[in-house]
Structure formats: structure tokens, C-alpha cells
PDB file of C-alpha atoms in Angstrom:
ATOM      1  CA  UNK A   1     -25.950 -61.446  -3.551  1.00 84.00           C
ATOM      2  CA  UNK A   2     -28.935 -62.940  -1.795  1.00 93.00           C
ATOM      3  CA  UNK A   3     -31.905 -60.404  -0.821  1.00 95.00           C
ATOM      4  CA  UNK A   4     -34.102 -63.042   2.114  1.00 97.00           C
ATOM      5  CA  UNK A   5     -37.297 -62.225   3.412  1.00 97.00           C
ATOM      6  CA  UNK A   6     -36.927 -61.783   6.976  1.00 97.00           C
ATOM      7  CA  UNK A   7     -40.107 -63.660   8.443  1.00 96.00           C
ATOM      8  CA  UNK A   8     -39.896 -61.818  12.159  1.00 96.00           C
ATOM      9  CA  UNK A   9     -39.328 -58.228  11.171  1.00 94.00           C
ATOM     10  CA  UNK A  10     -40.643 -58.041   7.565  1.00 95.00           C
ATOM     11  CA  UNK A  11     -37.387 -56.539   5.738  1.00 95.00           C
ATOM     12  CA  UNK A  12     -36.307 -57.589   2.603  1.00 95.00           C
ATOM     13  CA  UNK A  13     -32.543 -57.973   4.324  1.00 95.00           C
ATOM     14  CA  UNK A  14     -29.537 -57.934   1.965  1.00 94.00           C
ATOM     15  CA  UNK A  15     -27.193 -60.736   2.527  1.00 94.00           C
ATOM     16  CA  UNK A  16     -24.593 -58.420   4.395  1.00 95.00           C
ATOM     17  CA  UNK A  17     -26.639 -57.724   7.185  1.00 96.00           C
ATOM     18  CA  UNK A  18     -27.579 -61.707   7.772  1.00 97.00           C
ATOM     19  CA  UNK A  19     -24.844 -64.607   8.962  1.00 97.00           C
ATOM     20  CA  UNK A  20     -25.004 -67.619   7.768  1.00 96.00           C
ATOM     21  CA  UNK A  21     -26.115 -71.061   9.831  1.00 96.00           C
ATOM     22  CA  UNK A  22     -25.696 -73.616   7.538  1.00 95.00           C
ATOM     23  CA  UNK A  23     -27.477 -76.780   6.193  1.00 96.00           C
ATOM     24  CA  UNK A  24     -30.892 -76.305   7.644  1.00 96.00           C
ATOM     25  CA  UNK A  25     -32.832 -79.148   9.133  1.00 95.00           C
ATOM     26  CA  UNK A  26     -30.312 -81.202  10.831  1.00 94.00           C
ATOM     27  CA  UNK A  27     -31.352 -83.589  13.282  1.00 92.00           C
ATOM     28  CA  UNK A  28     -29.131 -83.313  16.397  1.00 91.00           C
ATOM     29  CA  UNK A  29     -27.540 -86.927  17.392  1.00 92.00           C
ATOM     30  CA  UNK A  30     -25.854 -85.823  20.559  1.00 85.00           C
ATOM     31  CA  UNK A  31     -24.751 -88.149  23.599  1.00 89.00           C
ATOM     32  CA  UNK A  32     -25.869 -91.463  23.567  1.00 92.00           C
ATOM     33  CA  UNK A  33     -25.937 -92.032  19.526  1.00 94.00           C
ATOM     34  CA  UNK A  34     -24.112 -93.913  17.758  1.00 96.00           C
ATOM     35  CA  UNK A  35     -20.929 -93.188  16.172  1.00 95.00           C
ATOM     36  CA  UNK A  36     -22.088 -93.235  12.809  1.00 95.00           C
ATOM     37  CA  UNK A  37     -25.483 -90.873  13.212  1.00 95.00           C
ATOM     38  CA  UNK A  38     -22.808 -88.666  15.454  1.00 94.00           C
ATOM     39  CA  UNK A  39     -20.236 -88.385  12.680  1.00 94.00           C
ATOM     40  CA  UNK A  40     -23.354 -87.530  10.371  1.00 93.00           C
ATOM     41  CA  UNK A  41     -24.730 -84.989  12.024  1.00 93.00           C
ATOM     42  CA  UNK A  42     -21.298 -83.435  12.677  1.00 93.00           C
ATOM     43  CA  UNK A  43     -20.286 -83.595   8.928  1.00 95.00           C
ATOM     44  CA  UNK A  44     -22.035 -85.215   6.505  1.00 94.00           C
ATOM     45  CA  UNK A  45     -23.739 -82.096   4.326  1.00 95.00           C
ATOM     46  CA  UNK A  46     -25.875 -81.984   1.258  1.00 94.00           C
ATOM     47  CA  UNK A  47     -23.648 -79.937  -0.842  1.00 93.00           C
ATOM     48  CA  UNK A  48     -26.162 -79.773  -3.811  1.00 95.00           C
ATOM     49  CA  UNK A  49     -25.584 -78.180  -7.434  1.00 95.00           C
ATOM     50  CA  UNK A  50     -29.833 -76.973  -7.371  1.00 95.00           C
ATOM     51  CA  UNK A  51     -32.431 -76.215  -4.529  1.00 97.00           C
ATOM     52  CA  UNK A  52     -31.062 -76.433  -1.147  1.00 97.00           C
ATOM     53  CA  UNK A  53     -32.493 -75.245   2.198  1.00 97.00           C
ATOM     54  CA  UNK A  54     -30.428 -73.187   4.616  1.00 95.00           C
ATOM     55  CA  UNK A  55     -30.367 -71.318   7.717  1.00 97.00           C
ATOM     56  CA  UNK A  56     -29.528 -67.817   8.436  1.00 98.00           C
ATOM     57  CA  UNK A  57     -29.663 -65.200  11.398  1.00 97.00           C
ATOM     58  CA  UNK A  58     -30.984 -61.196  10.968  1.00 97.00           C
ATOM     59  CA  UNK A  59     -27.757 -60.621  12.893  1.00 97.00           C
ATOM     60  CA  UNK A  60     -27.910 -57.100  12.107  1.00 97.00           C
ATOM     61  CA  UNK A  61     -31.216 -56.930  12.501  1.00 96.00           C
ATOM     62  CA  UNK A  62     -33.874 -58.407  14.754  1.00 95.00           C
ATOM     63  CA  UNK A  63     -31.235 -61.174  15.803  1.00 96.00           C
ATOM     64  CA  UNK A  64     -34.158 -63.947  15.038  1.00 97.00           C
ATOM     65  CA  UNK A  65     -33.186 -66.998  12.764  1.00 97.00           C
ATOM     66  CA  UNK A  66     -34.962 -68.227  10.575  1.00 98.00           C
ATOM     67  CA  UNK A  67     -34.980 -70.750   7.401  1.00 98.00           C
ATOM     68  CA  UNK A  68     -34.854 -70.241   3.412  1.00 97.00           C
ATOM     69  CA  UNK A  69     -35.079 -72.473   0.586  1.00 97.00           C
ATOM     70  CA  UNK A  70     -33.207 -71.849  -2.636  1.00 96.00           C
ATOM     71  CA  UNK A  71     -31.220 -72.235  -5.638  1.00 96.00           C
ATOM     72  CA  UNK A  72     -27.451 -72.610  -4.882  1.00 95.00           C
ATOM     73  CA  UNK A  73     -27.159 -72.608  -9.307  1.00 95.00           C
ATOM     74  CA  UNK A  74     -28.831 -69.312  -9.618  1.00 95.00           C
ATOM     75  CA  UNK A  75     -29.271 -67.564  -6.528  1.00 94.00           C
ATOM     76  CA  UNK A  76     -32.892 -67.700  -6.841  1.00 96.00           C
ATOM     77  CA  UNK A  77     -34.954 -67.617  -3.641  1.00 97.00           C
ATOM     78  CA  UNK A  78     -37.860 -69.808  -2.917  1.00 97.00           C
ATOM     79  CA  UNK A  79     -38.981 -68.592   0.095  1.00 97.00           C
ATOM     80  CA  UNK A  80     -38.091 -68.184   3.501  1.00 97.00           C
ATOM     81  CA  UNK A  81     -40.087 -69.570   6.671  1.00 97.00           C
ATOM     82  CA  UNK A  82     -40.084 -69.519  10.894  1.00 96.00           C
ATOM     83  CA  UNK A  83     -37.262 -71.631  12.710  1.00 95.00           C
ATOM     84  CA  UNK A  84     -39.452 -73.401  14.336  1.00 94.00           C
ATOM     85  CA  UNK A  85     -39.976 -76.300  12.523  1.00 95.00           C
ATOM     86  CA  UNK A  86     -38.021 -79.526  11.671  1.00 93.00           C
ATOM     87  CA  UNK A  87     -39.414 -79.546   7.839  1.00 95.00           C
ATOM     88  CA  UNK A  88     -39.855 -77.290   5.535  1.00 96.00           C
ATOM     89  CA  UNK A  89     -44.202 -75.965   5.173  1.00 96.00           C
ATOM     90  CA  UNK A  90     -45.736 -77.353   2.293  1.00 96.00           C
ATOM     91  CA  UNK A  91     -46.342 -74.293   0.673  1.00 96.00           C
ATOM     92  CA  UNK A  92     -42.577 -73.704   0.428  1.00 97.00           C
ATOM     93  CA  UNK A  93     -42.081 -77.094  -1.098  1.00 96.00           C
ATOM     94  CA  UNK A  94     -44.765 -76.113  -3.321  1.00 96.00           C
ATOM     95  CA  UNK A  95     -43.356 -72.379  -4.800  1.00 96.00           C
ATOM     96  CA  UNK A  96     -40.574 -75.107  -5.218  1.00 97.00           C
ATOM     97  CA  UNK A  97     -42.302 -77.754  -7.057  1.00 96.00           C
ATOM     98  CA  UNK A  98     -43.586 -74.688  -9.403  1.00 96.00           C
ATOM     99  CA  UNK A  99     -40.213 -73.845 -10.236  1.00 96.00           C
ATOM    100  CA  UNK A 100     -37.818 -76.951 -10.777  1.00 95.00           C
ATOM    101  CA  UNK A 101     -40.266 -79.780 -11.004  1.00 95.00           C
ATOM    102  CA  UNK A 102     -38.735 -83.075 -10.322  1.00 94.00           C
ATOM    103  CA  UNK A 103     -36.320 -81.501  -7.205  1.00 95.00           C
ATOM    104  CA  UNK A 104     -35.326 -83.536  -4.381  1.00 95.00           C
ATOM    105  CA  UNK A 105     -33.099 -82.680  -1.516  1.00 95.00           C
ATOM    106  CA  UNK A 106     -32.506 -85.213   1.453  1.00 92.00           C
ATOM    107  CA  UNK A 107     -35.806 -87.192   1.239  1.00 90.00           C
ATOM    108  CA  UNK A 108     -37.721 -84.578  -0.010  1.00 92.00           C
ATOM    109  CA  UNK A 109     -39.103 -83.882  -3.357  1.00 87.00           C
TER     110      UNK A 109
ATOM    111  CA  UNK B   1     -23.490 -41.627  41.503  1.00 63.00           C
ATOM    112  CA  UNK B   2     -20.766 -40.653  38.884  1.00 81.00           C
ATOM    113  CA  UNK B   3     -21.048 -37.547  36.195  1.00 90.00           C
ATOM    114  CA  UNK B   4     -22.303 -39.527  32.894  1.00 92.00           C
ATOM    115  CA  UNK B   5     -20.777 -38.680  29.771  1.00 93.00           C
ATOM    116  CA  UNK B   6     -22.144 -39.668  27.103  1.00 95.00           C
ATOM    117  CA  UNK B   7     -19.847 -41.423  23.932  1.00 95.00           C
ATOM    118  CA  UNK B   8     -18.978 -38.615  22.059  1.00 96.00           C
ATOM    119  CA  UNK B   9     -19.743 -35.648  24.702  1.00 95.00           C
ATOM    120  CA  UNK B  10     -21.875 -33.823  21.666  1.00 96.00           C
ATOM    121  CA  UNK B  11     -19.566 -33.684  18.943  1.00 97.00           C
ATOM    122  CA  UNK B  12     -20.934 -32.697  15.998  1.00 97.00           C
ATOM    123  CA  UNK B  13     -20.061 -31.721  12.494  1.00 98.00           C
ATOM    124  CA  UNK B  14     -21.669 -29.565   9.478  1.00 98.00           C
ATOM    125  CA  UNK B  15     -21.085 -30.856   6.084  1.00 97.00           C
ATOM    126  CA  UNK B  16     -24.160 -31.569   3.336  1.00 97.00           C
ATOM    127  CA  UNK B  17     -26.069 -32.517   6.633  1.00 97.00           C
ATOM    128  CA  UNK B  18     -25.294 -31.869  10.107  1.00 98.00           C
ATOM    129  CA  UNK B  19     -24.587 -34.956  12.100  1.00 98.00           C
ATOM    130  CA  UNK B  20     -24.571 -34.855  16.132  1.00 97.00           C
ATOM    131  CA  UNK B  21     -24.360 -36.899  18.649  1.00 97.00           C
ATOM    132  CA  UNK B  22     -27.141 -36.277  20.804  1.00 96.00           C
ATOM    133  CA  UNK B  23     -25.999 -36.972  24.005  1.00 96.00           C
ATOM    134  CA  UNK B  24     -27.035 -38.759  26.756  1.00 96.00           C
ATOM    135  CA  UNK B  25     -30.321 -40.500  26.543  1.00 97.00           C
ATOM    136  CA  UNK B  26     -32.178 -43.138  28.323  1.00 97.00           C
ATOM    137  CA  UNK B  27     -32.471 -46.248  27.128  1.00 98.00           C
ATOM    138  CA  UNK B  28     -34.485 -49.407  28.091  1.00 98.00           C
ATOM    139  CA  UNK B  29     -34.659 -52.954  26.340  1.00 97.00           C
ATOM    140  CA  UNK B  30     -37.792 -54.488  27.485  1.00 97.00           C
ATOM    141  CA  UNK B  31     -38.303 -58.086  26.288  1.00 97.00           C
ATOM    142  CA  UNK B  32     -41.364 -59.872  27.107  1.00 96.00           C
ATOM    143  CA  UNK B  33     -44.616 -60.833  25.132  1.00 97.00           C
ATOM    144  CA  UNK B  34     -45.444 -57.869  23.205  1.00 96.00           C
ATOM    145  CA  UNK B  35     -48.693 -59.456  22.803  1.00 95.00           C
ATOM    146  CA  UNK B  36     -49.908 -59.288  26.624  1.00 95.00           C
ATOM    147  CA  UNK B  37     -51.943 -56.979  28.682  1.00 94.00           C
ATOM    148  CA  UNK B  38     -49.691 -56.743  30.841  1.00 94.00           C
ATOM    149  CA  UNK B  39     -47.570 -55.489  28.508  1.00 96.00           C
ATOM    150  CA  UNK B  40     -48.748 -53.274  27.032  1.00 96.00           C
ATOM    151  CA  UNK B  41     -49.580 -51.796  30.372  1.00 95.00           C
ATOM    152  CA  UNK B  42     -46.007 -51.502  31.387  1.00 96.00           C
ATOM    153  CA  UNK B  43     -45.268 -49.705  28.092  1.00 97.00           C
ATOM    154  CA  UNK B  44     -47.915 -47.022  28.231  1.00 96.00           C
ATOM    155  CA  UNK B  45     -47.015 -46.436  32.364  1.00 95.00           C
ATOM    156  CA  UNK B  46     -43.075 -46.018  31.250  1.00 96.00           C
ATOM    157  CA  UNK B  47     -43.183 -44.006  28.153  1.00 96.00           C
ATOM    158  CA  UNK B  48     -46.880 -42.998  27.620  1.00 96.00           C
ATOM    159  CA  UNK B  49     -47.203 -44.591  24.160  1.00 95.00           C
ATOM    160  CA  UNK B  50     -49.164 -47.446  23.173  1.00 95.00           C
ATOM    161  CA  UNK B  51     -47.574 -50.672  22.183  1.00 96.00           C
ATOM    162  CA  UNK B  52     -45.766 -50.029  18.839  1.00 97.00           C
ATOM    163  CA  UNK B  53     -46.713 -52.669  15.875  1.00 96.00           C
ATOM    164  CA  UNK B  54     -43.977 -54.565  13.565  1.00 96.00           C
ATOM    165  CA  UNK B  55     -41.118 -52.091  12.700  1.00 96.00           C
ATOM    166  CA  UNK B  56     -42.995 -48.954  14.169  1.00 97.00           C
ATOM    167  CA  UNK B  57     -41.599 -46.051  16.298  1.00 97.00           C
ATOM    168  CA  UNK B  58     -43.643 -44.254  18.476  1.00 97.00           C
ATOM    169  CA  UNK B  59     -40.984 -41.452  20.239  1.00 96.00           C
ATOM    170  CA  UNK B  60     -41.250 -37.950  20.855  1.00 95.00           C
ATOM    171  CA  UNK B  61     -38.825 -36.549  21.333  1.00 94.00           C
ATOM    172  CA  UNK B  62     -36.513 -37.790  24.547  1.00 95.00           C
ATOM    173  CA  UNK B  63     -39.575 -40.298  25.458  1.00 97.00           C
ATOM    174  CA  UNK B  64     -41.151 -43.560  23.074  1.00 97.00           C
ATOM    175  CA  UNK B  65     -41.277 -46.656  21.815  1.00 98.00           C
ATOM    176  CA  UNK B  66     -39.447 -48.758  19.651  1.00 98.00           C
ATOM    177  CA  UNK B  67     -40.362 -52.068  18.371  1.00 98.00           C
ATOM    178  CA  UNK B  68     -36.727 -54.354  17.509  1.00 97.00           C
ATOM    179  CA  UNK B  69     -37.821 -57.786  16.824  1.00 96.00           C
ATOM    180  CA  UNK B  70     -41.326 -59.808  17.793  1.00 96.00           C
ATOM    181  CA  UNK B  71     -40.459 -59.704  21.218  1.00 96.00           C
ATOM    182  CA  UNK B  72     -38.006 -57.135  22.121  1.00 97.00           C
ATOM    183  CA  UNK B  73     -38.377 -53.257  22.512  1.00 97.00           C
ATOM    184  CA  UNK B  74     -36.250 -50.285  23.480  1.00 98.00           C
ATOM    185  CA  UNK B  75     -38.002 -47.618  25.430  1.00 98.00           C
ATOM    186  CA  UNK B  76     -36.811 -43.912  25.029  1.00 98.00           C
ATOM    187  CA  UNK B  77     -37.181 -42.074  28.420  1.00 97.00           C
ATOM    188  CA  UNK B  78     -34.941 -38.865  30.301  1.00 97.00           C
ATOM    189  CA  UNK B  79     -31.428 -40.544  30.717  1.00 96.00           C
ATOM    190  CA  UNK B  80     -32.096 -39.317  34.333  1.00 95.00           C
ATOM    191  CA  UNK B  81     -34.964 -41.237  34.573  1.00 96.00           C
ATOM    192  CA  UNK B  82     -33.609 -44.767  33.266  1.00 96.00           C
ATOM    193  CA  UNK B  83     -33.055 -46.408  36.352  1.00 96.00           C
ATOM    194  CA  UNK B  84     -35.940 -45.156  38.425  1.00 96.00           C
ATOM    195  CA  UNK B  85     -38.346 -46.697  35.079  1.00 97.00           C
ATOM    196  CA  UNK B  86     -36.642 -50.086  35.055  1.00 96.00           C
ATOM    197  CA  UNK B  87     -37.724 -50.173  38.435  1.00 96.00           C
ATOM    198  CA  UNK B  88     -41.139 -49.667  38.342  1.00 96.00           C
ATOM    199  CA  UNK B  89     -41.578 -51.855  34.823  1.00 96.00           C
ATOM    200  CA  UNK B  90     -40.293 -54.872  36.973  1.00 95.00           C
ATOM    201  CA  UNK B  91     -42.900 -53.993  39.515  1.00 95.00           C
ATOM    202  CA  UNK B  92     -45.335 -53.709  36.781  1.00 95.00           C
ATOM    203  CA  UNK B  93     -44.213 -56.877  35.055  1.00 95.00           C
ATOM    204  CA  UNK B  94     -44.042 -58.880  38.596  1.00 94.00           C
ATOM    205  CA  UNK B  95     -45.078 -62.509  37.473  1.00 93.00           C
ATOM    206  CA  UNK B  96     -44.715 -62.345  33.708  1.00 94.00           C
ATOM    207  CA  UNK B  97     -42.186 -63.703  31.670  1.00 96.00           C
ATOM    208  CA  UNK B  98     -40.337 -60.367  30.543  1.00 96.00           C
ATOM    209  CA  UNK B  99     -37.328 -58.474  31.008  1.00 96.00           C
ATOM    210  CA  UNK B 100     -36.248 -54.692  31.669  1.00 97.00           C
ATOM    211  CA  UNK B 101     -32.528 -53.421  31.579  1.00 97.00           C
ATOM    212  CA  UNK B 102     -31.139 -50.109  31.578  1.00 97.00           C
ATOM    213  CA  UNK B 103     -29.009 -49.874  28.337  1.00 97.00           C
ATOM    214  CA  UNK B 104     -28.495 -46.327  28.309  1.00 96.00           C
ATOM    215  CA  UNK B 105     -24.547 -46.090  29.183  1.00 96.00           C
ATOM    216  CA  UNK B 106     -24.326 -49.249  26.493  1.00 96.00           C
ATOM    217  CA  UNK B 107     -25.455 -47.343  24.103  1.00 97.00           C
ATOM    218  CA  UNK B 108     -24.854 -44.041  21.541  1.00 97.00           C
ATOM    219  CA  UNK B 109     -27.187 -41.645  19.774  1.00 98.00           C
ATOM    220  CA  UNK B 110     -26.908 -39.774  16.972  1.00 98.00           C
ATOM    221  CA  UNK B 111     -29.135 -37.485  14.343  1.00 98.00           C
ATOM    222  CA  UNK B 112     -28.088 -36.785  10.739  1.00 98.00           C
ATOM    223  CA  UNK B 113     -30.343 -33.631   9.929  1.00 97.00           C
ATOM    224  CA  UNK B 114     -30.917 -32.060   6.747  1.00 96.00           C
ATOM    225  CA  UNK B 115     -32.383 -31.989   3.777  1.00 94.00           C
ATOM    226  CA  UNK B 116     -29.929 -34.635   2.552  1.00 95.00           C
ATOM    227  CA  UNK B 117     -30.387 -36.805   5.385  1.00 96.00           C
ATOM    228  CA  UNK B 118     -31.412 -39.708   3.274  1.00 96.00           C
ATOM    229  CA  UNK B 119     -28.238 -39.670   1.017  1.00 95.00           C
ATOM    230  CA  UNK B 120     -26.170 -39.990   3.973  1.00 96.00           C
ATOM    231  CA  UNK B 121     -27.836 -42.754   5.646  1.00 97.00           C
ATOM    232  CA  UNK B 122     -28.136 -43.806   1.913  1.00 96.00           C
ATOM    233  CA  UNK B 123     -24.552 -44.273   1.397  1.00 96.00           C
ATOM    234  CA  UNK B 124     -23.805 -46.404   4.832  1.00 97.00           C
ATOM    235  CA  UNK B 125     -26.598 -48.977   4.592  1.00 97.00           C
ATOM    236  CA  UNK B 126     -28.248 -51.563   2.429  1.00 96.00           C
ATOM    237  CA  UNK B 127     -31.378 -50.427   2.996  1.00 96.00           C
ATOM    238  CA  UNK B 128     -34.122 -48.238   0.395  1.00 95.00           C
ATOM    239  CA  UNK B 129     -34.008 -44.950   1.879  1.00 96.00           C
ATOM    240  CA  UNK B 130     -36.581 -43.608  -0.613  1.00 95.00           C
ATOM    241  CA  UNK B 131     -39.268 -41.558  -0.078  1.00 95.00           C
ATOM    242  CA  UNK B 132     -42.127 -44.081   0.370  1.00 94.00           C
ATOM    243  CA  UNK B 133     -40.124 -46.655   1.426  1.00 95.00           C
ATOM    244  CA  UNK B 134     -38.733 -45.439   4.602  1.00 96.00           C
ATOM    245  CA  UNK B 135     -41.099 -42.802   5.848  1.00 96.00           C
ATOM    246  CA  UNK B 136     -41.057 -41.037   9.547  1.00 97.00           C
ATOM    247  CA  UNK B 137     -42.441 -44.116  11.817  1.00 95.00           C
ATOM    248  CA  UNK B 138     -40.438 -46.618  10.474  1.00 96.00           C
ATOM    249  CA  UNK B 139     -37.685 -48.201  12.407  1.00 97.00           C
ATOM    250  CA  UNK B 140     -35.178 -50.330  10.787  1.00 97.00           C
ATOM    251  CA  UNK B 141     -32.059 -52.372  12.346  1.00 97.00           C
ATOM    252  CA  UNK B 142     -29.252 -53.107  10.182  1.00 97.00           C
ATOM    253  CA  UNK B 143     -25.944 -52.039   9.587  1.00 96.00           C
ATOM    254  CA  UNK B 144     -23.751 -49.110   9.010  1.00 97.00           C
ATOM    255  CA  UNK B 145     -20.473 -50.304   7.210  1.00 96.00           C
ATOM    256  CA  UNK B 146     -19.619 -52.502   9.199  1.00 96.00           C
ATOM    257  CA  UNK B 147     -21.505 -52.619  12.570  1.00 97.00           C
ATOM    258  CA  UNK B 148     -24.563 -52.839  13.689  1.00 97.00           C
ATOM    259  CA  UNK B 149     -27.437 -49.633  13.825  1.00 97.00           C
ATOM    260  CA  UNK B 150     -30.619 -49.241  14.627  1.00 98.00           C
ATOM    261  CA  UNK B 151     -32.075 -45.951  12.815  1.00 97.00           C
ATOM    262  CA  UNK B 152     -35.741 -43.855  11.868  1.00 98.00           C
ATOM    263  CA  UNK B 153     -36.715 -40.732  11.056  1.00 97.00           C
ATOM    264  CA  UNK B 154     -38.413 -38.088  12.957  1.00 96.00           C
ATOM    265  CA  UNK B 155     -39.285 -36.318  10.155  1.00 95.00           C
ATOM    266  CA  UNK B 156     -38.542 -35.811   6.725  1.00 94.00           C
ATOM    267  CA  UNK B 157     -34.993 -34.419   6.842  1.00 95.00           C
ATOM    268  CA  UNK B 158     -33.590 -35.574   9.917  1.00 96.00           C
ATOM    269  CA  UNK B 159     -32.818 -39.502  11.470  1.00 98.00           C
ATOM    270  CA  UNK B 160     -31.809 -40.784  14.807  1.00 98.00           C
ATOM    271  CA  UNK B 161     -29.367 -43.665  14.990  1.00 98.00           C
ATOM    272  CA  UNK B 162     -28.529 -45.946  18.080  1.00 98.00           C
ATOM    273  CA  UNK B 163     -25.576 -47.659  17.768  1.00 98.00           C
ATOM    274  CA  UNK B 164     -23.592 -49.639  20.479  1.00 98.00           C
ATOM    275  CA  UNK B 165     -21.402 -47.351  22.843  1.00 97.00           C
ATOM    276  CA  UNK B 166     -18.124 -49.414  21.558  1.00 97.00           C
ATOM    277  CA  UNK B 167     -18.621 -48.122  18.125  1.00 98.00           C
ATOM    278  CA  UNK B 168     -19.492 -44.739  18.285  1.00 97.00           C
ATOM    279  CA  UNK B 169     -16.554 -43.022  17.018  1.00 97.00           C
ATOM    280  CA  UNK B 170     -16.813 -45.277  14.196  1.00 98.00           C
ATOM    281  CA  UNK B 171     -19.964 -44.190  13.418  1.00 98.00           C
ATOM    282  CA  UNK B 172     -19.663 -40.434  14.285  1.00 98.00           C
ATOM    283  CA  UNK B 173     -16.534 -40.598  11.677  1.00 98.00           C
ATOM    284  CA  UNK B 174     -18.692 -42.522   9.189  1.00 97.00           C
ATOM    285  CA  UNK B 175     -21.231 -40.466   8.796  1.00 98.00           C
ATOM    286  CA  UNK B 176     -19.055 -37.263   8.761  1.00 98.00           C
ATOM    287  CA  UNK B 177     -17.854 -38.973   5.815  1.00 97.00           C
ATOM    288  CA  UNK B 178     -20.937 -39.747   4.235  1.00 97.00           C
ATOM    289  CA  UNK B 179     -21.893 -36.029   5.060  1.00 97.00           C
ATOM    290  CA  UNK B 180     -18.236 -34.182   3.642  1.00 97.00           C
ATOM    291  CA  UNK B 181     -19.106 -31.100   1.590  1.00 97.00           C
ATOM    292  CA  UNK B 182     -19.523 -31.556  -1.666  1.00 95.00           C
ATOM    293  CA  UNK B 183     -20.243 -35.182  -1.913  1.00 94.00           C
ATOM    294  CA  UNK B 184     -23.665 -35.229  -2.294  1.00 93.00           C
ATOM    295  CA  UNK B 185     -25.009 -37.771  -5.128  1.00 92.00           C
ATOM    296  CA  UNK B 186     -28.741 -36.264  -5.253  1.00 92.00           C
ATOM    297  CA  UNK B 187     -30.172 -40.102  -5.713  1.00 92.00           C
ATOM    298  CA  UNK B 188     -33.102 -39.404  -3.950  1.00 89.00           C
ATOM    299  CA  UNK B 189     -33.883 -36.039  -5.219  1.00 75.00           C
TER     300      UNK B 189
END
């Protein structure tokens, strides 16, 4: 069970009242790419034993999506942060850092 | 125009807490830049409150504000009066970037009264219903088993809950369960 810091409305929302969005930070490669970067961005995912970022919606709640970085081994959260952004902020990589030094997802560490 | 019912007509039910449905009410989503003068304008003209902050309720009774995410809130006003307000907040909002629709026939409302109010709610949704941390003034959306609520307190014994229209009977028969004689846990006592 995953409690996530809504960043819109403030709640500390329990996982029930959130959907899931997937592998966060995908870059979109839609008409006009390539095969290959098309067939990525459909289905290649990270799929990592460790820290892993993610997206999620307050369905229940404000309806507002938003980001969150954390363990897929223990459950532990990270942080969460706004939607709006193609990268996790640095002081989410950071709290990270703190925690399991020497992490790297994608091409960041 | 036709005779509006509202979900449940009114039903009600007496068990550790009494649980009604409160019949018809209006209700207004206004979606816009909760940040701007103009705003905040159309807000205090509608429902004579000022612009409610992050998770706040300002209602009283039939008539307030409710704040449901950054830029979305649900005005309270006379279910009579509904239509006649959406009006006027378009006129009022004429050039912004913002949105009012009458919700009020989309919608159900219902109040759990009593002094075990909290239990009740306490049993249907993951949310801390303790004294403290959910206080009169507080509005939180989330769910109820399994649909979606929007709920706060008016005062210390007794909540209001909006929930869609298409799920009211669900919710009327969920909280009579939650409120059945006898079944009272005492976890926030």
C-alpha cells in the first residue's frame, strides 16, 4: 500500500483513491518517427527491481496528475512532484541520492 | 419547467447516526483561475463568500464555497436559484478563461449527523477522520467504497457528502450500513 503526497490538493492520498499512469517521463514519438523510437515509446519500459519514477492521477480526488519517485523493492516513497515537467526537480533526485546512493534509472543517477 | 426530484426524494434512516439525503440543492462547478480578480469577484457576487483557500469550505447552510482542486470550485446556492447564478457568473466572467455549469440535477447530497458521525464516515473512507485532523472547514474528495465523494463537516457531529446522482442509492445504502444500530466501534472516542 502506497500513501503519495498529492502536490495539488495537499492530502496524503491512499493508493485506492489514485489510478495509476505508468512509467513517468516518456517522451512521445508520435507521427513522423521512426519505427524504432515509435515501438519504444509504445513499449519499451524500465521495469526496475529499486527506485523508479511513476505517474499517477488523484482520480478520486482533485482529478490532477501528478509524478512520484520511489522504491518498487520496498514501497518506500521519495517524493512526489507537479506534472509539468519532463525531468524529475533536483531536489527529488536529491531525497533520492540520500537514500540509495549510487541509483540510476534511464540516464539518471 | 419540470417538478425536480431530487435522487433519493429525502429518504432517510436512524441508526448510531441519522443519515439523510438532503434534497435538492444547487450546485455550480466554476472552473477558472482561482487566483484572479475577477474571480474572486464572481464568487463573492454568487454565493457571498470570499474565495475559499486549498481544501477549505466556506458554506452556510444552502449557500458557499467549495474549493475541489487548484482550479475548480463548486458553489452551493438555492437549487431554485442555480440557473439564474450560472447566468450572471458568465456575465461576470465575460472575457476570462473560466467556466460555470449547473450541476445540481448531476448531483446528490447527503448529511450523516450525530455524535458518531465520524465513525461512519470513518468506516467508508481512507481518510483520518480524527479530531484534529479533519475539523469543520475542511473539505476532502475521495472515495466512499467504491465511488467517488466529496465530504466536510459543518460542525462537530454532523457531515455533508456530494456524491454523483448515478450513485446515490449506493451511497444512501452504504452509509445506512456504516450507521446500523449497534455497530459502533468508538475509534474516535
Amino acid at each position: 500500500m502506497l500513501l503519495l503526497h498529492c502536490p495539488y490538493c495537499g492530502v496524503d492520498a491512499e493508493e485506492t483513491e489514485l489510478s495509476p499512469g505508468g512509467e513517468a517521463h516518456l517522451t512521445r514519438h508520435g507521427p513522423g518517427a521512426s519505427d524504432d523510437d515509435f515501438h519504444d515509446y509504445l513499449f519499451t519500459r524500465e521495469n526496475p527491481r529499486g527506485v523508479h519514477f511513476d505517474r499517477w492521477r488523484h482520480a478520486h480526488g482533485c482529478g490532477k496528475w501528478f509524478h512520484a519517485a520511489r522504491c518498487t523493492q520496498t514501497l518506500e516513497v521519495f517524493g512526489t512532484y507537479s506534472a509539468q515537467t519532463s525531468a524529475p526537480p533536483q531536489k527529488i533526485c536529491d531525497a533520492i541520492s540520500k537514500k540509495r546512493p549510487g541509483w540510476s534509472w534511464r540516464d539518471l543517477s | 419547467m419540470s417538478d425536480a426530484k431530487s435522487a433519493l426524494n429525502n429518504a432517510s434512516f436512524d441508526g448510531i447516526a441519522r443519515v439523510e439525503e438532503c434534497g435538492l440543492q444547487g450546485m455550480i462547478t466554476l472552473r477558472g483561475d482561482l487566483g484572479s480578480e475577477g474571480m474572486s469577484k464572481a464568487v463573492k457576487d454568487a454565493v457571498g463568500q470570499g474565495m475559499p483557500g486549498q481544501r477549505e469550505v466556506k458554506v452556510e447552510g444552502d449557500t458557499g464555497a467549495i474549493w475541489m482542486s487548484p482550479d475548480e470550485l463548486l458553489l452551493l446556492v438555492p437549487h431554485a436559484r442555480a440557473d439564474e447564478t450560472c447566468a450572471s457568473l458568465a456575465e461576470t466572467l465575460r472575457g476570462e478563461h473560466a467556466l460555470a455549469v449547473n450541476v445540481s440535477d448531476a448531483r446528490a447530497l447527503f448529511r450523516v449527523s450525530g455524535s458518531p458521525a465520524r465513525e461512519v464516515m470513518g468506516k467508508l473512507a481512507p481518510v483520518d477522520f480524527a479530531p484534529g485532523a479533519f475539523e469543520p472547514g475542511h473539505i476532502r474528495r475521495s472515495r466512499m467504497a467504491q465511488v467517488s465523494a466529496a465530504f466536510w463537516m459543518d460542525d462537530a457531529e454532523s457531515f455533508r457528502i456530494i456524491c454523483f446522482r448515478s450513485t446515490a442509492d449506493y451511497v444512501f445504502k452504504l452509509l445506512k450500513a456504516a450507521a446500523q444500530p449497534g455497530s459502533a466501534v468508538k475509534y474516535y472516542a
